[in-house]
Structures are given as C-alpha cells and as structure tokens.
Amino acid sequence: MSPVSFPSIGSPSELRYGKDPLLDAWLLHFLSENHIEYSIDPTRNASPEQMRFMVAMGPDHIYVPCSDAMLGYLLEKNMEPALLDAYAKVWRQVLTLIEDHCPGQYEKMMILSLCDHKYRQAVNAPVLIPSRLLKRLTSIFLAQAGQEDPHRERKRAMNRRAKLFMETHAMDAALNTCPGVVTNCATIRDMRFELDMLEISRLLCLSVWDMVWQEDQVALAPEDIEREIYNCGPFDALRHILDPGRPKSMKILYLPDSAGGLLFDILVIRSLIRMGHRVILALKEGFFFDCPTVWDAEEDPILAQYLTMFGARLLGDSRMGKNALLQALKENPFLVISDGTRERLNLYKTSVTFARAWKECDLVIAKGEFNHRRLIMTRTEFTRDVMCVHRAAGGQLQADFKPKPQGLRSFTEPEIVAKSDAIIARMRAEKAAGKTIMFYSAIVGSVPHETETAIKILHTFVKHLRGRLAGTYIINPAEHFEEGMDADDLMFMWERVQRSGFINVWRFQTTQDIEQAFELMGRSVPPVWIGKDATFSTGCTKEMHIALDVQRSHSEMQLIGPDPEKFFRRREYGIGKFFDAAIVVS
C-alpha cells in the first residue's frame, strides 16, 4: 500500500477538516490516540463550545495542545531529532520517578516493564504528543504505586527555601530599593504606576530565577540579587496592558509554573490587586512534578499561609456557572481554582470553571517554558490577550505577548448587563401601561442542525400570539440575539430579566405550539420535530428551574406549558451549548 500523502499545508496551525478525506482520517486518528477527541470521549474532553471559550477558531479548525513544530514532526511521521529528544526526556522523567518513589523492587520492575511497553509502542508509531505520553506513563505509575503526589515534600522544600530567601535582608533591600527619581511622571498616579511596575518586574524576575529554591543553594550575595533583578525585563507589553489610563480594571487569569516561584507569583498578584485588578490563580488538579496543585494550597503550611495572608479564596467547584463565578470575583479580588488537569496546559482537559475563568478574564499571564510552548510557539490564536514570562535557553528573561484577534467579538459583563437592563426597563414601562408581560421559552438549538428552523418556529408562533393576545407584551428571546453572544452570555442576560419580578405569564413551548407554527408556515411537521417541546431543550430546563424559583417569591406568576417534572429528566445544560444533553437513565 502506498504511503498516505496529504495536501500541502503552509503551517500545522492551518489544519482543518474538509480539505482531504485522508487528512481528516489522520486527524481523527491523531486526536483519538491522544485521547482528546470530544465525540469519542465527551465526558473527559472539552466540547467544541467550551474550546471556543478559549481558542479563537472557525467551525472546521482544529486546536492541538502542542507547538507548531511538534505537530509538524507528528504530521510528517518522521522521527526528527527534536521528537526523539522529547520522547527520551519523557522516559528519563518517568524512569527517575519510578527509581526514586517506587515502594518495592517487585513493584518497581512491574511498573517499569509496563511503562516500557507503552513507551516503545509510542516511539514505534509516533502519533502521541510527548506530554500526553508523559501523562499516560505518570498515571500508570501513580495508580500502580499507590502514590498521590511523590513530589509533595520536594515542593514544600522549594516553597520553604523561597520563603527563607524572601525574609533575608538582601532580598528586602534589592526588591524595595528606590530607583531614585522616577521619570516621565506628571502626576502622583503616574509615579504610583511606575513603582508598581518596577515591583512587578522585579518579582517576575525572581519568580523564574530557580537559584532561589535549588537544593544546593548557597547564600546569595546582595550584588548577585541586584544584578539579577535590575536587568530584568522588558515588560513593555505588560506596561501597556496595565496602563492606568484604561477605562476599567481588569480580570486576570494567572497560570504559575512551579513551587518556589509561586510565592513570588502571589506577591505579583498582590501588586495587581493593589492596582485595582482582580486575579484568578489556576493550580493543577493533581500531581504534575513541581507544579503546584490545589491540594498544596490547603496542605502546604507555607503556601497556605501566603494565600491566607493575601486574602485568597479557594473555589472547589469544577463546574461553576457564569453567574456564580462572576459573583465570587465581585466578592473577592483573589480567587484560586483548579485547571482540572494533571499535565501541561491542555485546554481539552481543563475544567468548566477554568474555561469560564479564561472567557471572563481580560488577560492571561502564564509562566514558564512549557506554557510558552503551548501559548506562544504556535500560530493558534486565543480569545484573550496572553502574556508569557519565562527564561530563554541562554538564561535571559523573556516576556512574550500574543494579542487576541482584532476581529474577535466578545461581550463584556457590563455590555450584557446593559442589554438586560434595557429589556427590564421596557418590561417595566409596558407593565405600567397596563399590559400583561409574557416570557416565551422555546427550543432554539436543541435539535441538531435545526437551529434555523427552530428560530423560524419561534418567530412565527410569537407573531401569532401577539395577534391573538391583546394587551400582552410578549418577549421573544430570539429577537434579542447579537452575533458574538454564546449560550453562557444569553443565559446570564436572560436570568437577570427573568428574576426581575415583572413577568406575569411564563410560557414554555409545547408540542401543540410547534405543530401550529408549522401549519402557519404552510408546512407539514418534519419527523425530527414530531413530539418535541421545551422539555427537549437544556436551556429551557435551566429556565424551568429559574421559573419555579421565581414563582416561590412571586406566587401570582403563571406557568404555562409542559409539566415541570418532565424537564428534570435532563442533565444541567452543557458549557456554552445551545444543543441538547442526553436524558439521564437511572
């Protein structure tokens, strides 16, 4: 059989479905072998809608959690030296883990042999991203060796050494030495900003200077520290982003690199909060070598002390809704969440809460070489501005900035609130004029590939109702959609409207409504629409929960439509989804 040849691709980031059937087959093979294909394993991978919270991509585009160079090696199926080196590095990491932390000789030989089988299989047919191979092998080790976090004590030692360094006179002097005359300052506010930026740049420099927490650390001389931090930078892009002339403060998602450096990151976050910003710190869900985890935040006394000292609030819900996350951020400017993974940044595996944090933030600050590879060394564009700070190969501190696409349309919380307030104001005016306020909840995207038809049904039936029901102001949600709004934005907006207390009648779409709409359109009911009603919509299901809650405080509000009990066969609506979730079979 002749080797498969793909159409010419200018860059791995240009991969997409629909160009060539052989390429489509390879892409599905690649994604499934790396266990990141949603359609094959939807319970363990982010949906396309959740991915679009973070990655700016069209309907046929594909996001791959590795650098363009690595994807190129895998696509060409050539064992380039760089790919061989990456696989070999994975093997060395796993071998060290087994040698240092396996409880007994028998277990060590068994785990080593099992990992060797998996490793050779990956190298003989190179389709696994090296980091996914690392995740697979470390999962084998953790399960077979009965370990939770073999680096727990190592990370605590790194934090302990970082804390001791922070308490030295040399550190205090180097960090807090006044620069003399601060130039380009017309006002005290300008001077305060310059001093904040100076402190942040020095702390970022120290946060990636691993001499501070190396095991064989010797006492660092003041001149060594001064030489290190006074030559740090440049941070021109960060300076521009944090410019106090911005119309509003920012929400920032902060991705740290390793223990030890995390303590300096917390001080950076303190400075950002002092400047008026709000920060969400994302830690790992479980063991990934020296990366800090949410368990460290609770069990490492030094890390817990620093987080408590600066008012951090740990959120344990991995599936937070938009409303709950925004409310938590309003109540506390420093939140800590899990990214939901035990590996390098892999957006397919991140939690719902992490995806929503990314979407709701204005800026992502990421630390370290591995985050740099995932976020900067790829032509993939992201939905938020990304700043990555790491040390280059020569030891030089590097800060790279990747802006979000210029044409990307996203709605901020104030914009969505303004839209909902305008609808509420209209409801208030109509009610004052003596009209009955009706809200109509209906299927929009819950029938696959039928969204356009669903909207026609909705418009047709609401027009019919308006002609029949005199003195009634009917809200048709489809009339208030704007391009760029996703289901999370819409649910957030409509919940504010629905809880306003102005709704007299809340009508949920019935089978009869749909049949009548088709009759009004002069069409027979297609098979896919037979028997459908609002209970087939996960969005309507959530709205029924809200309706029942509202009715408890506004008992005069009437509910019209299917029995509420019929809605609750279904799971919570999916992240960013318009379409349906499956019926839960008990």
Coordinates of C-alpha atoms in Angstrom, one line a residue:
M1 CA 0.0 0.0 0.0
S2 CA 1.4 3.4 -1.0
P3 CA 2.2 5.9 1.8
V4 CA -0.6 8.4 2.6
S5 CA 0.2 11.9 1.2
F6 CA -1.6 15.0 2.5
P7 CA -2.4 18.2 0.7
S8 CA 0.2 20.9 1.1
I9 CA -0.1 22.7 4.4
G10 CA 1.6 26.0 5.0
S11 CA 1.6 25.7 8.8
P12 CA 0.4 23.0 11.2
S13 CA -1.9 25.6 12.7
E14 CA -3.8 25.7 9.3
L15 CA -5.0 22.1 9.8
R16 CA -8.7 21.8 9.3
Y17 CA -11.4 19.3 8.4
G18 CA -12.8 19.2 4.9
K19 CA -9.6 19.6 2.8
D20 CA -8.9 16.0 2.2
P21 CA -10.5 12.7 3.4
L22 CA -7.1 11.1 4.1
L23 CA -6.1 14.1 6.2
D24 CA -9.5 14.1 8.0
A25 CA -8.9 10.4 8.8
W26 CA -5.4 11.1 10.2
L27 CA -6.6 14.0 12.3
L28 CA -9.3 11.8 13.9
H29 CA -6.7 9.1 14.4
F30 CA -4.3 11.6 16.0
L31 CA -6.9 13.2 18.3
S32 CA -8.4 9.8 19.4
E33 CA -4.9 8.3 20.0
N34 CA -4.1 11.3 22.2
H35 CA -7.5 10.9 24.0
I36 CA -8.6 14.5 23.1
E37 CA -11.4 13.9 20.7
Y38 CA -14.7 15.1 22.2
S39 CA -17.0 13.0 20.0
I40 CA -15.3 9.8 21.2
D41 CA -14.9 10.6 24.9
P42 CA -17.3 13.6 25.7
T43 CA -17.1 13.0 29.5
R44 CA -13.3 13.7 29.6
N45 CA -12.8 16.3 26.9
A46 CA -14.0 19.8 26.5
S47 CA -16.8 20.3 24.0
P48 CA -16.2 22.4 20.9
E49 CA -18.2 25.1 22.6
Q50 CA -16.0 25.1 25.7
M51 CA -12.9 25.1 23.5
R52 CA -14.2 28.3 21.8
F53 CA -14.3 30.0 25.1
M54 CA -10.5 29.8 25.0
V55 CA -9.4 29.3 21.4
A56 CA -10.3 31.6 18.5
M57 CA -11.1 29.1 15.8
G58 CA -13.6 28.6 13.0
P59 CA -16.1 25.7 12.8
D60 CA -13.6 23.4 10.8
H61 CA -10.4 24.4 12.6
I62 CA -8.6 22.1 14.9
Y63 CA -6.8 23.0 18.1
V64 CA -3.8 20.9 19.1
P65 CA -2.2 21.2 22.5
C66 CA 1.5 21.4 21.4
S67 CA 3.8 23.7 19.5
D68 CA 3.6 24.0 15.7
A69 CA 7.0 22.4 15.4
M70 CA 5.9 19.3 17.4
L71 CA 2.7 19.0 15.4
G72 CA 4.8 19.2 12.2
Y73 CA 7.0 16.3 13.4
L74 CA 4.0 14.1 14.2
L75 CA 2.2 15.0 11.0
E76 CA 5.2 14.1 8.8
K77 CA 5.7 10.9 10.8
N78 CA 9.4 11.4 10.9
M79 CA 11.5 10.7 14.0
E80 CA 13.3 14.0 13.9
P81 CA 16.0 14.5 16.5
A82 CA 13.7 17.0 18.3
L83 CA 10.9 14.5 18.5
L84 CA 13.3 11.7 19.6
D85 CA 14.7 14.0 22.3
A86 CA 11.2 14.9 23.5
Y87 CA 10.3 11.2 23.9
A88 CA 13.6 10.5 25.5
K89 CA 13.1 13.3 28.0
V90 CA 9.7 11.8 28.9
W91 CA 11.3 8.4 29.5
R92 CA 14.0 9.9 31.7
Q93 CA 11.4 11.8 33.8
V94 CA 9.3 8.6 34.3
L95 CA 12.4 6.5 35.0
T96 CA 13.5 8.9 37.7
L97 CA 10.0 8.9 39.2
I98 CA 10.0 5.1 39.3
E99 CA 13.5 4.8 40.7
D100 CA 13.0 7.4 43.4
H101 CA 9.5 6.7 44.6
C102 CA 8.6 3.1 43.9
P103 CA 7.9 1.3 47.3
G104 CA 9.5 -2.1 46.5
Q105 CA 11.7 -4.0 44.0
Y106 CA 8.9 -6.2 42.6
E107 CA 6.5 -3.2 42.1
K108 CA 9.4 -1.2 40.6
M109 CA 10.2 -3.9 38.0
M110 CA 6.5 -4.4 37.1
I111 CA 5.8 -0.7 36.7
L112 CA 9.0 -0.1 34.8
S113 CA 8.2 -3.0 32.4
L114 CA 4.6 -1.8 31.8
C115 CA 5.8 1.7 31.1
D116 CA 8.5 0.4 28.8
H117 CA 5.8 -1.4 26.7
K118 CA 3.8 1.8 26.4
Y119 CA 6.9 3.9 25.6
R120 CA 8.1 1.6 22.9
Q121 CA 4.6 1.5 21.3
A122 CA 4.6 5.3 21.2
V123 CA 8.1 5.6 19.7
N124 CA 7.5 2.9 17.1
A125 CA 4.4 4.7 15.7
P126 CA 4.9 8.4 16.6
V127 CA 1.4 9.9 16.9
L128 CA 1.4 10.7 20.7
I129 CA 2.2 14.2 21.8
P130 CA 5.2 13.7 24.2
S131 CA 3.3 15.4 27.0
R132 CA 0.4 13.1 26.5
L133 CA 2.7 10.2 26.7
L134 CA 4.1 11.6 29.9
K135 CA 0.6 11.9 31.3
R136 CA -0.1 8.3 30.4
L137 CA 3.0 6.9 32.0
T138 CA 2.7 9.0 35.2
S139 CA -0.9 7.9 35.5
I140 CA 0.3 4.2 35.3
F141 CA 2.9 4.9 38.0
L142 CA 0.5 6.8 40.3
A143 CA -2.1 4.0 40.1
Q144 CA 0.2 1.1 40.4
A145 CA 2.5 2.5 43.1
G146 CA -0.4 3.9 45.2
Q147 CA 1.0 7.4 45.2
E148 CA -0.9 10.6 45.2
D149 CA 1.9 13.2 44.9
P150 CA 5.5 11.9 45.1
H151 CA 6.8 15.5 44.8
R152 CA 4.8 16.8 47.8
E153 CA 7.8 17.1 50.1
R154 CA 10.1 18.4 47.3
K155 CA 7.6 21.2 46.5
R156 CA 7.3 22.1 50.2
A157 CA 11.0 22.3 50.4
M158 CA 11.1 24.6 47.4
N159 CA 8.5 26.9 49.0
R160 CA 10.4 26.8 52.3
R161 CA 13.6 27.9 50.6
A162 CA 11.8 30.6 48.7
K163 CA 10.3 31.9 51.9
L164 CA 13.7 31.9 53.7
F165 CA 15.1 33.9 50.8
M166 CA 12.2 36.4 50.9
E167 CA 13.0 37.0 54.6
T168 CA 16.6 37.9 54.0
H169 CA 17.8 41.5 54.3
A170 CA 19.4 41.1 50.8
M171 CA 16.1 40.3 49.2
D172 CA 14.3 43.1 51.0
A173 CA 16.9 45.6 50.0
A174 CA 17.0 44.5 46.4
L175 CA 13.2 44.4 46.0
N176 CA 12.4 47.7 47.8
T177 CA 15.4 49.9 46.8
C178 CA 14.0 53.1 45.5
P179 CA 15.1 53.8 41.9
G180 CA 15.8 57.4 42.6
V181 CA 14.0 60.0 40.5
V182 CA 11.1 58.3 38.7
T183 CA 11.0 59.9 35.2
N184 CA 8.0 60.5 32.9
C185 CA 5.7 61.2 35.9
A186 CA 3.4 64.1 35.5
T187 CA 1.2 63.1 38.5
I188 CA 1.4 61.1 41.7
R189 CA -0.8 58.5 40.0
D190 CA 1.8 58.1 37.2
M191 CA 4.5 57.7 39.8
R192 CA 2.5 55.1 41.7
F193 CA 2.1 53.2 38.5
E194 CA 5.8 53.3 37.7
L195 CA 6.6 52.0 41.2
D196 CA 4.0 49.2 40.9
M197 CA 5.5 48.2 37.5
L198 CA 9.0 48.2 39.0
E199 CA 7.9 46.0 41.8
I200 CA 6.1 43.6 39.5
S201 CA 9.0 43.4 37.1
R202 CA 11.4 42.6 39.9
L203 CA 9.1 39.9 41.4
L204 CA 8.5 38.3 38.0
C205 CA 12.3 38.1 37.5
L206 CA 12.7 36.4 40.9
S207 CA 9.8 34.1 40.2
V208 CA 11.7 32.4 37.4
W209 CA 15.2 32.5 39.0
D210 CA 15.4 29.0 40.3
M211 CA 18.7 29.6 42.1
V212 CA 16.4 30.9 44.9
W213 CA 15.0 27.4 45.7
Q214 CA 17.6 25.0 44.4
E215 CA 18.5 22.3 46.9
D216 CA 22.2 23.2 46.9
Q217 CA 21.5 26.9 47.2
V218 CA 24.2 28.9 48.9
A219 CA 23.7 32.3 50.4
L220 CA 23.1 34.7 47.6
A221 CA 25.1 37.9 47.8
P222 CA 23.2 41.2 47.6
E223 CA 25.1 42.1 44.4
D224 CA 24.0 38.8 42.8
I225 CA 20.4 39.6 43.5
E226 CA 20.7 43.2 42.4
R227 CA 22.4 42.2 39.2
E228 CA 19.6 39.7 38.5
I229 CA 16.6 41.9 39.1
Y230 CA 17.9 45.2 37.9
N231 CA 18.5 43.8 34.4
C232 CA 15.1 42.2 34.2
G233 CA 12.5 42.9 31.5
P234 CA 11.5 44.1 29.1
F235 CA 7.8 44.3 30.1
D236 CA 6.7 47.0 27.7
A237 CA 3.6 44.9 26.6
L238 CA 2.6 44.3 30.2
R239 CA 3.1 48.0 31.0
H240 CA 0.8 48.9 28.1
I241 CA -1.8 46.5 29.1
L242 CA -1.8 47.6 32.8
D243 CA -1.8 51.3 31.8
P244 CA -3.8 53.2 34.5
G245 CA -5.4 55.2 31.7
R246 CA -7.5 52.1 30.8
P247 CA -11.3 52.7 31.2
K248 CA -11.7 49.9 33.6
S249 CA -9.8 47.5 35.9
M250 CA -9.1 44.0 34.5
K251 CA -9.8 40.4 35.4
I252 CA -6.6 38.4 35.1
L253 CA -6.1 34.6 34.9
Y254 CA -2.7 33.7 36.3
L255 CA -1.0 30.4 35.4
P256 CA 2.1 29.8 37.6
D257 CA 5.0 27.5 36.7
S258 CA 6.5 25.8 39.7
A259 CA 6.6 25.6 43.5
G260 CA 9.0 28.1 45.0
G261 CA 8.3 30.6 42.2
L262 CA 4.7 30.5 43.2
L263 CA 5.4 32.5 46.3
F264 CA 6.8 35.3 44.2
D265 CA 3.7 35.0 41.9
I266 CA 1.5 35.6 44.9
L267 CA 3.3 38.8 45.6
V268 CA 2.9 39.8 41.9
I269 CA -0.9 39.1 42.4
R270 CA -0.9 41.3 45.5
S271 CA 0.6 44.1 43.4
L272 CA -2.0 43.6 40.7
I273 CA -4.8 43.7 43.2
R274 CA -3.4 46.9 44.7
M275 CA -3.6 48.4 41.3
G276 CA -7.3 47.6 41.2
H277 CA -7.4 44.4 39.2
R278 CA -8.9 41.0 40.1
V279 CA -7.0 37.8 39.7
I280 CA -7.8 34.1 39.4
L281 CA -4.9 31.8 40.1
A282 CA -5.1 28.4 38.5
L283 CA -3.3 25.5 40.0
K284 CA -3.1 21.8 38.9
E285 CA -5.7 19.3 40.0
G286 CA -3.2 16.7 40.9
F287 CA 0.5 15.6 40.6
F288 CA 2.5 17.1 37.8
F289 CA 6.1 17.1 39.1
D290 CA 7.0 20.5 40.5
C291 CA 3.8 22.3 39.5
P292 CA 1.7 23.5 42.5
T293 CA -1.7 21.8 43.0
V294 CA -4.9 22.8 44.7
W295 CA -4.0 20.2 47.4
D296 CA -0.8 22.1 48.1
A297 CA -2.8 25.2 48.6
E298 CA -4.5 23.5 51.5
E299 CA -1.8 21.2 52.9
D300 CA 1.5 23.0 52.4
P301 CA 1.6 25.3 55.5
I302 CA 3.8 27.9 53.9
L303 CA 1.7 28.2 50.7
A304 CA -1.5 28.2 52.8
Q305 CA -0.1 30.9 54.9
Y306 CA 0.7 33.1 51.9
L307 CA -2.7 32.6 50.3
T308 CA -4.5 33.3 53.6
M309 CA -2.2 36.4 54.2
F310 CA -3.3 38.0 50.9
G311 CA -7.0 37.0 51.1
A312 CA -7.2 34.2 48.6
R313 CA -10.5 32.3 48.3
L314 CA -10.3 28.7 47.1
L315 CA -13.2 27.6 44.8
G316 CA -13.7 23.9 44.9
D317 CA -16.5 23.7 42.2
S318 CA -15.1 22.4 38.9
R319 CA -18.3 23.3 37.0
M320 CA -19.1 26.8 38.2
G321 CA -21.7 28.7 36.2
K322 CA -21.0 32.1 34.8
N323 CA -23.2 33.9 37.4
A324 CA -21.5 32.1 40.3
L325 CA -18.0 32.8 39.1
L326 CA -18.6 36.5 38.4
Q327 CA -20.3 36.8 41.8
A328 CA -17.3 35.2 43.5
L329 CA -15.0 37.5 41.7
K330 CA -17.0 40.5 42.8
E331 CA -16.9 39.4 46.4
N332 CA -13.2 38.6 46.4
P333 CA -10.4 40.0 44.2
F334 CA -8.2 36.9 44.6
L335 CA -9.6 33.5 43.7
V336 CA -7.8 30.2 43.4
I337 CA -9.2 27.4 41.2
S338 CA -8.0 24.1 39.7
D339 CA -7.3 23.9 36.0
G340 CA -8.7 20.4 36.2
T341 CA -5.6 18.7 34.8
R342 CA -2.5 16.7 35.8
E343 CA -0.4 17.7 32.8
R344 CA 1.0 20.6 30.9
L345 CA -1.6 23.2 29.8
N346 CA -4.1 21.2 27.7
L347 CA -7.3 23.1 27.0
Y348 CA -9.1 19.9 26.0
K349 CA -8.7 18.6 29.6
T350 CA -9.3 21.8 31.6
S351 CA -12.3 22.1 33.9
V352 CA -15.5 24.0 33.1
T353 CA -14.6 26.5 35.8
F354 CA -11.2 27.1 34.2
A355 CA -12.7 27.6 30.8
R356 CA -15.2 30.1 32.2
A357 CA -12.4 31.9 34.1
W358 CA -10.5 32.2 30.8
K359 CA -13.5 33.5 29.0
E360 CA -14.4 36.1 31.7
C361 CA -10.9 37.4 32.1
D362 CA -9.3 40.2 30.0
L363 CA -5.7 38.9 30.2
V364 CA -3.9 35.6 30.8
I365 CA -0.5 35.8 32.4
A366 CA 1.3 32.4 32.1
K367 CA 4.7 31.5 33.5
G368 CA 7.4 29.1 32.4
E369 CA 8.8 27.4 29.3
F370 CA 6.0 24.8 28.9
N371 CA 3.3 27.4 29.0
H372 CA 5.4 29.4 26.5
R373 CA 5.5 26.4 24.1
R374 CA 1.7 25.9 24.4
L375 CA 0.6 29.5 24.1
I376 CA 3.3 31.4 22.1
M377 CA 5.1 28.8 20.0
T378 CA 2.0 28.2 17.9
R379 CA 0.0 30.2 15.4
T380 CA -3.1 29.3 17.3
E381 CA -4.9 32.4 18.4
F382 CA -6.7 32.7 21.7
T383 CA -9.8 34.5 22.8
R384 CA -7.9 36.6 25.3
D385 CA -4.6 38.5 25.3
V386 CA -1.8 36.3 26.6
M387 CA 1.4 37.3 28.3
C388 CA 4.0 34.6 28.9
V389 CA 7.1 35.1 31.1
H390 CA 9.9 32.6 31.1
R391 CA 13.7 32.2 30.9
A392 CA 15.0 31.6 27.4
A393 CA 17.7 29.0 26.7
G394 CA 20.5 31.4 27.4
G395 CA 19.0 32.4 30.8
Q396 CA 17.6 35.7 29.6
L397 CA 14.3 36.7 31.0
Q398 CA 11.7 36.8 28.2
A399 CA 8.2 38.3 28.2
D400 CA 6.1 37.5 25.0
F401 CA 2.8 38.9 24.2
K402 CA 0.1 37.4 22.0
P403 CA -2.9 39.7 21.5
K404 CA -6.4 38.2 20.8
P405 CA -7.6 38.5 17.2
Q406 CA -8.7 42.1 16.3
G407 CA -11.9 41.0 14.7
L408 CA -13.0 38.8 17.7
R409 CA -16.3 40.0 19.1
S410 CA -16.9 39.2 22.7
F411 CA -19.4 40.7 25.2
T412 CA -18.2 42.0 28.5
E413 CA -20.3 41.7 31.6
P414 CA -21.2 45.4 31.6
E415 CA -22.4 45.1 28.0
I416 CA -24.6 42.1 28.8
V417 CA -26.0 43.8 32.0
A418 CA -26.8 46.9 29.9
K419 CA -28.7 44.8 27.4
S420 CA -30.7 43.0 30.2
D421 CA -31.4 46.4 31.9
A422 CA -32.8 47.8 28.6
I423 CA -35.2 44.8 28.3
I424 CA -36.2 45.2 32.0
A425 CA -36.8 48.9 31.5
R426 CA -39.1 48.1 28.6
M427 CA -41.0 45.5 30.7
R428 CA -41.4 48.0 33.5
A429 CA -42.9 50.6 31.1
E430 CA -45.2 48.1 29.4
K431 CA -46.4 46.9 32.8
A432 CA -47.0 50.4 33.9
A433 CA -49.1 50.9 30.8
G434 CA -51.4 48.1 32.0
K435 CA -50.1 45.3 29.8
T436 CA -49.5 41.7 30.8
I437 CA -45.9 40.6 30.5
M438 CA -45.3 37.2 29.0
F439 CA -41.9 35.4 28.5
Y440 CA -41.8 32.7 25.9
S441 CA -39.2 29.9 26.4
A442 CA -38.7 27.7 23.4
I443 CA -36.2 25.3 21.7
V444 CA -33.5 27.2 19.8
G445 CA -30.6 24.9 19.2
S446 CA -31.5 21.6 21.0
V447 CA -32.4 19.8 17.8
P448 CA -29.1 19.2 15.9
H449 CA -28.8 21.1 12.6
E450 CA -32.2 22.6 13.1
T451 CA -31.4 25.9 14.7
E452 CA -32.5 28.0 11.7
T453 CA -35.9 26.1 11.6
A454 CA -36.2 26.5 15.4
I455 CA -35.9 30.3 15.1
K456 CA -38.5 30.4 12.3
I457 CA -40.9 28.4 14.5
L458 CA -40.3 30.8 17.4
H459 CA -40.8 33.9 15.3
T460 CA -43.9 32.5 13.6
F461 CA -45.6 31.4 16.8
V462 CA -44.8 34.6 18.8
K463 CA -46.2 36.6 15.9
H464 CA -49.3 34.5 16.0
L465 CA -49.6 35.0 19.8
R466 CA -49.2 38.8 19.5
G467 CA -52.1 38.9 17.0
R468 CA -54.3 36.9 19.4
L469 CA -53.4 38.2 22.8
A470 CA -54.4 41.9 23.0
G471 CA -52.8 43.9 25.9
T472 CA -49.9 41.4 26.2
Y473 CA -46.3 42.3 25.8
I474 CA -44.5 39.1 24.7
I475 CA -40.8 38.6 25.0
N476 CA -39.3 36.5 22.2
P477 CA -35.6 35.7 23.2
A478 CA -34.6 35.2 19.5
E479 CA -35.3 38.9 18.8
H480 CA -32.5 40.0 21.3
F481 CA -29.6 37.8 20.0
E482 CA -26.5 39.6 18.7
E483 CA -23.6 38.0 16.8
G484 CA -20.8 37.0 19.2
M485 CA -23.1 36.1 22.1
D486 CA -22.8 32.5 23.2
A487 CA -25.2 30.5 25.3
D488 CA -23.4 31.5 28.6
D489 CA -23.9 35.2 27.7
L490 CA -27.5 34.6 26.8
M491 CA -28.3 32.6 30.0
F492 CA -26.6 35.3 32.1
M493 CA -28.6 38.0 30.4
W494 CA -32.0 36.2 30.5
E495 CA -31.6 35.2 34.1
R496 CA -31.4 38.8 35.1
V497 CA -34.5 39.6 33.1
Q498 CA -36.4 36.5 34.4
R499 CA -35.7 37.3 38.0
S500 CA -36.7 41.0 37.6
G501 CA -40.2 40.3 39.0
F502 CA -42.1 41.8 36.0
I503 CA -43.1 38.5 34.3
N504 CA -46.9 37.8 34.7
V505 CA -47.0 34.7 32.5
W506 CA -44.1 32.4 31.7
R507 CA -45.0 30.2 28.7
F508 CA -42.9 27.2 27.8
Q509 CA -43.2 25.8 24.2
T510 CA -45.5 22.8 23.8
T511 CA -45.8 20.2 21.0
Q512 CA -49.1 21.9 20.0
D513 CA -47.2 25.3 19.7
I514 CA -44.7 23.7 17.3
E515 CA -47.4 21.9 15.2
Q516 CA -49.3 25.2 14.9
A517 CA -46.2 27.1 13.9
F518 CA -45.6 24.6 11.0
E519 CA -49.2 24.9 10.0
L520 CA -48.9 28.7 9.9
M521 CA -45.8 28.3 7.7
G522 CA -47.8 26.1 5.4
R523 CA -45.6 23.1 6.1
S524 CA -46.1 19.6 7.5
V525 CA -44.2 18.7 10.6
P526 CA -40.9 17.1 9.8
P527 CA -40.1 13.8 11.6
V528 CA -37.3 15.3 13.6
W529 CA -39.8 17.8 15.2
I530 CA -42.6 15.4 16.0
G531 CA -43.2 15.2 19.7
K532 CA -40.7 17.9 20.5
D533 CA -41.4 20.6 23.2
A534 CA -39.5 22.8 25.6
T535 CA -38.5 19.7 27.7
F536 CA -36.1 18.8 24.9
S537 CA -34.1 22.0 25.5
T538 CA -31.4 22.0 28.1
G539 CA -31.6 25.8 28.1
C540 CA -35.4 25.6 28.8
T541 CA -34.7 23.1 31.5
K542 CA -32.5 25.6 33.3
E543 CA -35.1 28.2 32.8
M544 CA -37.8 26.0 34.4
H545 CA -35.6 25.8 37.5
I546 CA -35.4 29.6 37.5
A547 CA -39.2 29.9 36.8
L548 CA -40.1 27.7 39.8
D549 CA -37.7 29.6 42.0
V550 CA -39.2 33.0 40.9
Q551 CA -42.7 31.7 41.4
R552 CA -41.8 31.0 45.1
S553 CA -41.3 34.7 45.6
H554 CA -43.9 35.9 43.0
S555 CA -46.8 33.4 43.5
E556 CA -49.0 35.3 41.1
M557 CA -46.8 34.4 38.1
Q558 CA -48.5 31.8 35.9
L559 CA -46.6 28.9 34.3
I560 CA -48.0 27.6 31.0
G561 CA -46.6 24.6 29.2
P562 CA -45.4 21.0 29.8
D563 CA -45.4 19.7 33.4
P564 CA -42.2 20.8 35.2
E565 CA -41.4 17.3 36.2
K566 CA -40.9 16.4 32.6
F567 CA -38.0 18.8 32.4
F568 CA -35.9 17.2 35.1
R569 CA -35.1 14.0 33.2
R570 CA -32.2 16.0 31.7
R571 CA -28.7 17.0 33.0
E572 CA -27.5 20.5 33.6
Y573 CA -27.1 22.4 30.3
G574 CA -23.6 22.0 28.8
I575 CA -21.0 24.7 28.8
G576 CA -21.6 27.2 26.1
K577 CA -24.0 24.8 24.4
F578 CA -27.2 25.6 22.5
F579 CA -27.9 21.9 21.8
D580 CA -29.2 19.1 24.0
A581 CA -27.7 16.9 26.6
A582 CA -28.8 13.3 26.9
I583 CA -31.7 12.0 29.0
V584 CA -30.3 10.6 32.2
V585 CA -31.2 6.9 32.6
S586 CA -31.2 5.9 36.2

